[in-house]
PDB file of C-alpha atoms in Angstrom:
ATOM      1  CA  ASP A  13     189.070  78.090 123.729  1.00  0.00           C
ATOM      2  CA  ALA A  14     191.196  77.897 126.259  1.00  0.00           C
ATOM      3  CA  GLY A  15     190.380  74.131 127.305  1.00  0.00           C
ATOM      4  CA  VAL A  16     189.839  72.028 130.750  1.00  0.00           C
ATOM      5  CA  THR A  17     190.944  74.402 133.207  1.00  0.00           C
ATOM      6  CA  GLN A  18     192.111  73.512 136.619  1.00  0.00           C
ATOM      7  CA  SER A  19     193.387  75.613 140.069  1.00  0.00           C
ATOM      8  CA  PRO A  20     195.277  75.970 142.206  1.00  0.00           C
ATOM      9  CA  THR A  21     197.607  74.247 140.138  1.00  0.00           C
ATOM     10  CA  HIS A  22     199.295  73.428 143.302  1.00  0.00           C
ATOM     11  CA  LEU A  23     198.776  72.948 146.894  1.00  0.00           C
ATOM     12  CA  ILE A  24     199.607  71.700 150.278  1.00  0.00           C
ATOM     13  CA  LYS A  25     197.662  71.099 152.973  1.00  0.00           C
ATOM     14  CA  THR A  26     197.532  69.784 156.672  1.00  0.00           C
ATOM     15  CA  ARG A  27     195.881  66.930 157.965  1.00  0.00           C
ATOM     16  CA  GLY A  28     192.385  67.054 158.832  1.00  0.00           C
ATOM     17  CA  GLN A  29     191.830  70.495 156.998  1.00  0.00           C
ATOM     18  CA  GLN A  30     190.048  70.809 154.484  1.00  0.00           C
ATOM     19  CA  VAL A  31     190.709  71.885 151.061  1.00  0.00           C
ATOM     20  CA  THR A  32     188.354  73.037 147.393  1.00  0.00           C
ATOM     21  CA  LEU A  33     189.598  71.841 144.063  1.00  0.00           C
ATOM     22  CA  ARG A  34     188.412  74.303 140.598  1.00  0.00           C
ATOM     23  CA  CYS A  35     187.313  73.254 137.204  1.00  0.00           C
ATOM     24  CA  SER A  36     186.307  75.075 134.422  1.00  0.00           C
ATOM     25  CA  PRO A  37     185.280  72.543 131.356  1.00  0.00           C
ATOM     26  CA  LYS A  38     185.838  72.978 128.009  1.00  0.00           C
ATOM     27  CA  SER A  39     183.099  75.412 126.367  1.00  0.00           C
ATOM     28  CA  GLY A  40     180.523  73.699 125.073  1.00  0.00           C
ATOM     29  CA  HIS A  41     181.095  70.695 127.190  1.00  0.00           C
ATOM     30  CA  ASP A  42     178.275  70.044 130.180  1.00  0.00           C
ATOM     31  CA  THR A  43     179.421  67.311 131.670  1.00  0.00           C
ATOM     32  CA  VAL A  44     182.407  67.269 134.544  1.00  0.00           C
ATOM     33  CA  SER A  45     184.220  64.978 135.687  1.00  0.00           C
ATOM     34  CA  TRP A  46     186.543  63.900 138.558  1.00  0.00           C
ATOM     35  CA  TYR A  47     189.311  61.568 138.766  1.00  0.00           C
ATOM     36  CA  GLN A  48     192.833  60.751 141.405  1.00  0.00           C
ATOM     37  CA  GLN A  49     195.335  59.344 140.638  1.00  0.00           C
ATOM     38  CA  ALA A  50     197.513  58.272 143.115  1.00  0.00           C
ATOM     39  CA  LEU A  51     201.244  57.813 142.406  1.00  0.00           C
ATOM     40  CA  GLY A  52     201.756  55.096 140.012  1.00  0.00           C
ATOM     41  CA  GLN A  53     198.547  53.841 139.218  1.00  0.00           C
ATOM     42  CA  GLY A  54     195.926  54.753 136.367  1.00  0.00           C
ATOM     43  CA  PRO A  55     193.298  57.629 137.310  1.00  0.00           C
ATOM     44  CA  GLN A  56     190.334  56.820 139.734  1.00  0.00           C
ATOM     45  CA  PHE A  57     187.340  58.358 139.070  1.00  0.00           C
ATOM     46  CA  ILE A  58     185.570  60.471 141.694  1.00  0.00           C
ATOM     47  CA  PHE A  59     182.036  61.387 140.332  1.00  0.00           C
ATOM     48  CA  GLN A  60     180.635  63.112 137.498  1.00  0.00           C
ATOM     49  CA  TYR A  61     178.654  65.863 137.670  1.00  0.00           C
ATOM     50  CA  TYR A  62     175.793  66.385 134.562  1.00  0.00           C
ATOM     51  CA  GLU A  63     172.999  69.118 134.877  1.00  0.00           C
ATOM     52  CA  GLU A  64     174.103  70.146 138.373  1.00  0.00           C
ATOM     53  CA  GLU A  65     173.961  67.046 140.082  1.00  0.00           C
ATOM     54  CA  GLU A  66     176.078  63.938 140.559  1.00  0.00           C
ATOM     55  CA  ARG A  67     175.433  60.863 138.445  1.00  0.00           C
ATOM     56  CA  GLN A  68     177.879  58.357 139.259  1.00  0.00           C
ATOM     57  CA  ARG A  69     180.012  58.293 141.748  1.00  0.00           C
ATOM     58  CA  GLY A  70     183.280  55.506 142.466  1.00  0.00           C
ATOM     59  CA  ASN A  71     184.268  54.230 145.853  1.00  0.00           C
ATOM     60  CA  PHE A  72     185.473  57.066 146.739  1.00  0.00           C
ATOM     61  CA  PRO A  73     184.086  57.915 150.848  1.00  0.00           C
ATOM     62  CA  ASP A  74     181.733  60.733 151.862  1.00  0.00           C
ATOM     63  CA  ARG A  75     184.849  63.190 152.369  1.00  0.00           C
ATOM     64  CA  PHE A  76     184.980  63.804 148.778  1.00  0.00           C
ATOM     65  CA  SER A  77     181.832  66.395 147.545  1.00  0.00           C
ATOM     66  CA  GLY A  78     181.181  68.097 144.389  1.00  0.00           C
ATOM     67  CA  HIS A  79     179.133  70.820 143.027  1.00  0.00           C
ATOM     68  CA  GLN A  80     178.160  71.744 139.648  1.00  0.00           C
ATOM     69  CA  PHE A  81     177.188  75.678 138.936  1.00  0.00           C
ATOM     70  CA  PRO A  82     174.940  76.287 136.267  1.00  0.00           C
ATOM     71  CA  ASN A  83     177.952  77.598 134.520  1.00  0.00           C
ATOM     72  CA  TYR A  84     178.945  73.765 134.311  1.00  0.00           C
ATOM     73  CA  SER A  85     182.570  74.309 135.620  1.00  0.00           C
ATOM     74  CA  SER A  86     182.863  72.349 138.586  1.00  0.00           C
ATOM     75  CA  GLU A  87     184.679  72.283 142.714  1.00  0.00           C
ATOM     76  CA  LEU A  88     186.164  69.005 144.338  1.00  0.00           C
ATOM     77  CA  ASN A  89     185.438  69.430 148.196  1.00  0.00           C
ATOM     78  CA  VAL A  90     187.821  66.860 150.289  1.00  0.00           C
ATOM     79  CA  ASN A  91     187.201  67.300 154.144  1.00  0.00           C
ATOM     80  CA  ALA A  92     189.075  66.537 156.826  1.00  0.00           C
ATOM     81  CA  LEU A  93     192.198  65.582 154.905  1.00  0.00           C
ATOM     82  CA  LEU A  94     194.572  62.065 154.835  1.00  0.00           C
ATOM     83  CA  LEU A  95     197.878  61.892 154.272  1.00  0.00           C
ATOM     84  CA  GLY A  96     196.558  59.029 151.834  1.00  0.00           C
ATOM     85  CA  ASP A  97     194.878  62.298 149.909  1.00  0.00           C
ATOM     86  CA  SER A  98     197.566  63.540 148.546  1.00  0.00           C
ATOM     87  CA  ALA A  99     197.735  63.025 144.535  1.00  0.00           C
ATOM     88  CA  LEU A 100     197.218  64.552 141.164  1.00  0.00           C
ATOM     89  CA  TYR A 101     193.514  65.887 140.778  1.00  0.00           C
ATOM     90  CA  LEU A 102     192.253  65.622 137.378  1.00  0.00           C
ATOM     91  CA  CYS A 103     189.102  67.236 136.266  1.00  0.00           C
ATOM     92  CA  ALA A 104     187.796  66.119 132.518  1.00  0.00           C
ATOM     93  CA  SER A 105     184.976  67.486 129.971  1.00  0.00           C
ATOM     94  CA  SER A 106     183.275  66.220 128.034  1.00  0.00           C
ATOM     95  CA  PRO A 107     179.975  66.814 125.872  1.00  0.00           C
ATOM     96  CA  PRO A 108     177.183  63.987 126.023  1.00  0.00           C
ATOM     97  CA  ALA A 109     178.463  60.397 125.210  1.00  0.00           C
ATOM     98  CA  GLY A 110     182.126  61.965 123.723  1.00  0.00           C
ATOM     99  CA  GLU A 111     185.597  62.032 124.794  1.00  0.00           C
ATOM    100  CA  LEU A 112     186.956  62.951 127.421  1.00  0.00           C
ATOM    101  CA  PHE A 113     188.804  66.375 127.934  1.00  0.00           C
ATOM    102  CA  PHE A 114     190.985  66.877 130.029  1.00  0.00           C
ATOM    103  CA  GLY A 115     193.084  69.771 132.563  1.00  0.00           C
ATOM    104  CA  GLU A 116     196.644  69.739 133.577  1.00  0.00           C
ATOM    105  CA  GLY A 117     195.557  68.659 137.457  1.00  0.00           C
ATOM    106  CA  SER A 118     195.884  70.168 140.896  1.00  0.00           C
ATOM    107  CA  ARG A 119     198.728  68.181 142.612  1.00  0.00           C
ATOM    108  CA  LEU A 120     197.804  68.326 146.556  1.00  0.00           C
ATOM    109  CA  THR A 121     199.995  67.117 149.072  1.00  0.00           C
ATOM    110  CA  VAL A 122     198.604  66.709 152.707  1.00  0.00           C
ATOM    111  CA  LEU A 123     201.561  66.663 155.482  1.00  0.00           C
TER     112      LEU A 123
ATOM    113  CA  ILE B  26     188.793  40.167 134.708  1.00  0.00           C
ATOM    114  CA  LEU B  27     187.221  42.710 137.242  1.00  0.00           C
ATOM    115  CA  ASN B  28     189.141  45.446 135.915  1.00  0.00           C
ATOM    116  CA  VAL B  29     191.028  47.377 133.403  1.00  0.00           C
ATOM    117  CA  GLU B  30     194.881  45.942 133.039  1.00  0.00           C
ATOM    118  CA  GLN B  31     197.412  46.842 130.932  1.00  0.00           C
ATOM    119  CA  SER B  32     200.606  45.526 130.188  1.00  0.00           C
ATOM    120  CA  PRO B  33     203.339  46.174 129.897  1.00  0.00           C
ATOM    121  CA  GLN B  34     203.603  48.681 133.015  1.00  0.00           C
ATOM    122  CA  SER B  35     206.553  49.936 131.215  1.00  0.00           C
ATOM    123  CA  LEU B  36     208.579  49.511 128.056  1.00  0.00           C
ATOM    124  CA  HIS B  37     211.835  51.068 126.999  1.00  0.00           C
ATOM    125  CA  VAL B  38     212.308  50.533 123.009  1.00  0.00           C
ATOM    126  CA  GLN B  39     215.208  52.278 120.494  1.00  0.00           C
ATOM    127  CA  GLU B  40     213.888  54.690 118.348  1.00  0.00           C
ATOM    128  CA  GLY B  41     212.374  52.919 114.284  1.00  0.00           C
ATOM    129  CA  ASP B  42     211.346  50.083 116.516  1.00  0.00           C
ATOM    130  CA  SER B  43     207.738  49.295 116.051  1.00  0.00           C
ATOM    131  CA  THR B  44     205.706  48.267 119.527  1.00  0.00           C
ATOM    132  CA  ASN B  45     202.202  46.991 121.310  1.00  0.00           C
ATOM    133  CA  PHE B  46     200.422  47.307 124.609  1.00  0.00           C
ATOM    134  CA  THR B  47     197.611  44.721 125.665  1.00  0.00           C
ATOM    135  CA  CYS B  48     193.990  46.660 127.734  1.00  0.00           C
ATOM    136  CA  SER B  49     191.871  43.856 128.823  1.00  0.00           C
ATOM    137  CA  PHE B  50     188.093  44.587 130.355  1.00  0.00           C
ATOM    138  CA  PRO B  51     186.151  43.200 131.714  1.00  0.00           C
ATOM    139  CA  SER B  52     183.204  42.321 128.701  1.00  0.00           C
ATOM    140  CA  SER B  53     180.326  43.024 130.350  1.00  0.00           C
ATOM    141  CA  ASN B  54     178.484  46.459 130.598  1.00  0.00           C
ATOM    142  CA  PHE B  55     181.361  47.095 127.523  1.00  0.00           C
ATOM    143  CA  TYR B  56     180.103  50.977 125.805  1.00  0.00           C
ATOM    144  CA  ALA B  57     183.436  52.299 124.344  1.00  0.00           C
ATOM    145  CA  LEU B  58     187.038  51.782 125.109  1.00  0.00           C
ATOM    146  CA  HIS B  59     189.523  54.938 125.056  1.00  0.00           C
ATOM    147  CA  TRP B  60     193.312  54.946 124.677  1.00  0.00           C
ATOM    148  CA  TYR B  61     194.547  58.211 125.551  1.00  0.00           C
ATOM    149  CA  ARG B  62     198.168  59.642 125.644  1.00  0.00           C
ATOM    150  CA  TRP B  63     199.476  61.852 128.193  1.00  0.00           C
ATOM    151  CA  GLU B  64     202.968  63.010 128.370  1.00  0.00           C
ATOM    152  CA  THR B  65     205.278  64.535 131.427  1.00  0.00           C
ATOM    153  CA  ALA B  66     203.597  67.744 133.036  1.00  0.00           C
ATOM    154  CA  LYS B  67     200.953  68.144 130.186  1.00  0.00           C
ATOM    155  CA  SER B  68     197.167  66.935 130.190  1.00  0.00           C
ATOM    156  CA  PRO B  69     195.918  63.506 129.222  1.00  0.00           C
ATOM    157  CA  GLU B  70     194.681  63.219 125.354  1.00  0.00           C
ATOM    158  CA  ALA B  71     192.771  61.388 123.345  1.00  0.00           C
ATOM    159  CA  LEU B  72     193.617  59.303 121.207  1.00  0.00           C
ATOM    160  CA  PHE B  73     191.114  56.808 120.266  1.00  0.00           C
ATOM    161  CA  VAL B  74     187.107  55.441 121.241  1.00  0.00           C
ATOM    162  CA  MET B  75     185.618  52.416 119.634  1.00  0.00           C
ATOM    163  CA  THR B  76     183.119  51.041 120.945  1.00  0.00           C
ATOM    164  CA  LEU B  77     182.148  48.213 118.361  1.00  0.00           C
ATOM    165  CA  ASN B  78     183.973  44.427 118.233  1.00  0.00           C
ATOM    166  CA  GLY B  79     186.836  44.523 115.357  1.00  0.00           C
ATOM    167  CA  ASP B  80     187.306  48.065 115.219  1.00  0.00           C
ATOM    168  CA  GLU B  81     190.046  49.788 113.847  1.00  0.00           C
ATOM    169  CA  LYS B  82     191.551  53.240 114.384  1.00  0.00           C
ATOM    170  CA  LYS B  83     194.644  54.900 112.754  1.00  0.00           C
ATOM    171  CA  LYS B  84     196.345  57.769 113.434  1.00  0.00           C
ATOM    172  CA  GLY B  85     199.513  58.154 111.837  1.00  0.00           C
ATOM    173  CA  ARG B  86     202.031  55.444 113.423  1.00  0.00           C
ATOM    174  CA  ILE B  87     199.624  54.249 116.000  1.00  0.00           C
ATOM    175  CA  SER B  88     196.900  52.150 115.266  1.00  0.00           C
ATOM    176  CA  ALA B  89     194.377  50.441 118.398  1.00  0.00           C
ATOM    177  CA  THR B  90     192.421  47.222 117.443  1.00  0.00           C
ATOM    178  CA  LEU B  91     189.174  46.067 119.707  1.00  0.00           C
ATOM    179  CA  ASN B  92     187.764  42.757 120.614  1.00  0.00           C
ATOM    180  CA  THR B  93     185.023  43.122 122.439  1.00  0.00           C
ATOM    181  CA  LYS B  94     183.605  39.449 123.461  1.00  0.00           C
ATOM    182  CA  GLU B  95     187.042  38.062 124.658  1.00  0.00           C
ATOM    183  CA  GLY B  96     187.530  41.940 126.009  1.00  0.00           C
ATOM    184  CA  TYR B  97     191.065  43.536 125.271  1.00  0.00           C
ATOM    185  CA  SER B  98     191.836  46.175 122.647  1.00  0.00           C
ATOM    186  CA  TYR B  99     195.919  46.283 121.260  1.00  0.00           C
ATOM    187  CA  LEU B 100     197.485  49.534 120.892  1.00  0.00           C
ATOM    188  CA  TYR B 101     200.564  48.941 117.737  1.00  0.00           C
ATOM    189  CA  ILE B 102     203.095  52.451 117.719  1.00  0.00           C
ATOM    190  CA  LYS B 103     204.812  51.488 114.282  1.00  0.00           C
ATOM    191  CA  GLY B 104     208.321  53.148 113.661  1.00  0.00           C
ATOM    192  CA  SER B 105     209.006  53.976 116.960  1.00  0.00           C
ATOM    193  CA  GLN B 106     210.653  57.721 118.034  1.00  0.00           C
ATOM    194  CA  PRO B 107     211.197  59.869 120.964  1.00  0.00           C
ATOM    195  CA  GLU B 108     208.217  61.951 121.197  1.00  0.00           C
ATOM    196  CA  ASP B 109     206.138  59.537 121.190  1.00  0.00           C
ATOM    197  CA  SER B 110     207.239  58.654 124.621  1.00  0.00           C
ATOM    198  CA  ALA B 111     204.601  58.900 127.142  1.00  0.00           C
ATOM    199  CA  THR B 112     201.737  56.882 129.719  1.00  0.00           C
ATOM    200  CA  TYR B 113     199.510  55.231 127.805  1.00  0.00           C
ATOM    201  CA  LEU B 114     196.695  54.865 129.414  1.00  0.00           C
ATOM    202  CA  CYS B 115     193.436  52.309 128.537  1.00  0.00           C
ATOM    203  CA  CYS B 116     189.794  52.553 129.674  1.00  0.00           C
ATOM    204  CA  GLU B 117     186.258  51.315 129.236  1.00  0.00           C
ATOM    205  CA  ASP B 118     183.992  53.391 129.165  1.00  0.00           C
ATOM    206  CA  SER B 119     180.156  51.814 131.521  1.00  0.00           C
ATOM    207  CA  SER B 120     177.489  53.767 132.797  1.00  0.00           C
ATOM    208  CA  TYR B 121     178.804  57.342 132.480  1.00  0.00           C
ATOM    209  CA  LYS B 122     182.337  56.762 133.916  1.00  0.00           C
ATOM    210  CA  LEU B 123     185.255  55.531 132.415  1.00  0.00           C
ATOM    211  CA  ILE B 124     187.180  52.870 134.392  1.00  0.00           C
ATOM    212  CA  PHE B 125     191.281  53.553 134.319  1.00  0.00           C
ATOM    213  CA  GLY B 126     194.077  51.212 133.731  1.00  0.00           C
ATOM    214  CA  SER B 127     197.051  52.264 135.087  1.00  0.00           C
ATOM    215  CA  GLY B 128     198.641  52.372 131.943  1.00  0.00           C
ATOM    216  CA  THR B 129     201.779  52.059 129.686  1.00  0.00           C
ATOM    217  CA  ARG B 130     205.299  54.076 129.983  1.00  0.00           C
ATOM    218  CA  LEU B 131     206.582  54.041 127.122  1.00  0.00           C
ATOM    219  CA  LEU B 132     210.923  55.270 126.749  1.00  0.00           C
ATOM    220  CA  VAL B 133     211.371  55.982 123.083  1.00  0.00           C
ATOM    221  CA  ARG B 134     215.438  56.566 123.334  1.00  0.00           C
ATOM    222  CA  PRO B 135     217.381  57.636 120.355  1.00  0.00           C
TER     223      PRO B 135
END
């Protein structure tokens, strides 16, 4: 079992650009959640996808959007990047009402 | 309490010392309390999920307690070892999302 895999692991973008991060959940998991972890802070909830729909959303602007595919994999898209979007983006998958299993994250640097 | 708060922010102990951390959380809309262990350059790893007031869970030298009425959880590590060095995150599970605290960074010196 490959666990939760995320790609890319690192990337550098400039302000105003758009980025897409990808996540493959652990086998058997149907729920995917995305978190942003800025330096020195705990992970902040962005949104959660279940059955290809956004089920819950945190306090993030509309520039942050996502998608879940029929195979339960997910994408996080961020438009019009700002310097403050630089962070580690974590994807976590879970079975229904179960504990989260995290990927190793995608580290985004915005210059 | 409006947010999940953890204390202390960081902790340096000597090998063999026992230690504990605190997690405070809003007690309304509570569903579950999670503890995660996050080593540098690795993924956060689930330690415990607790749902009932008075729950106590143990995994080896690590144990946790839960008080949902007053909104706090304690994590204990008995006889700390250098490999226990990590950031320990707690989070409250309410309404499909986890609200994380900022974590307690533990460094265990040999």
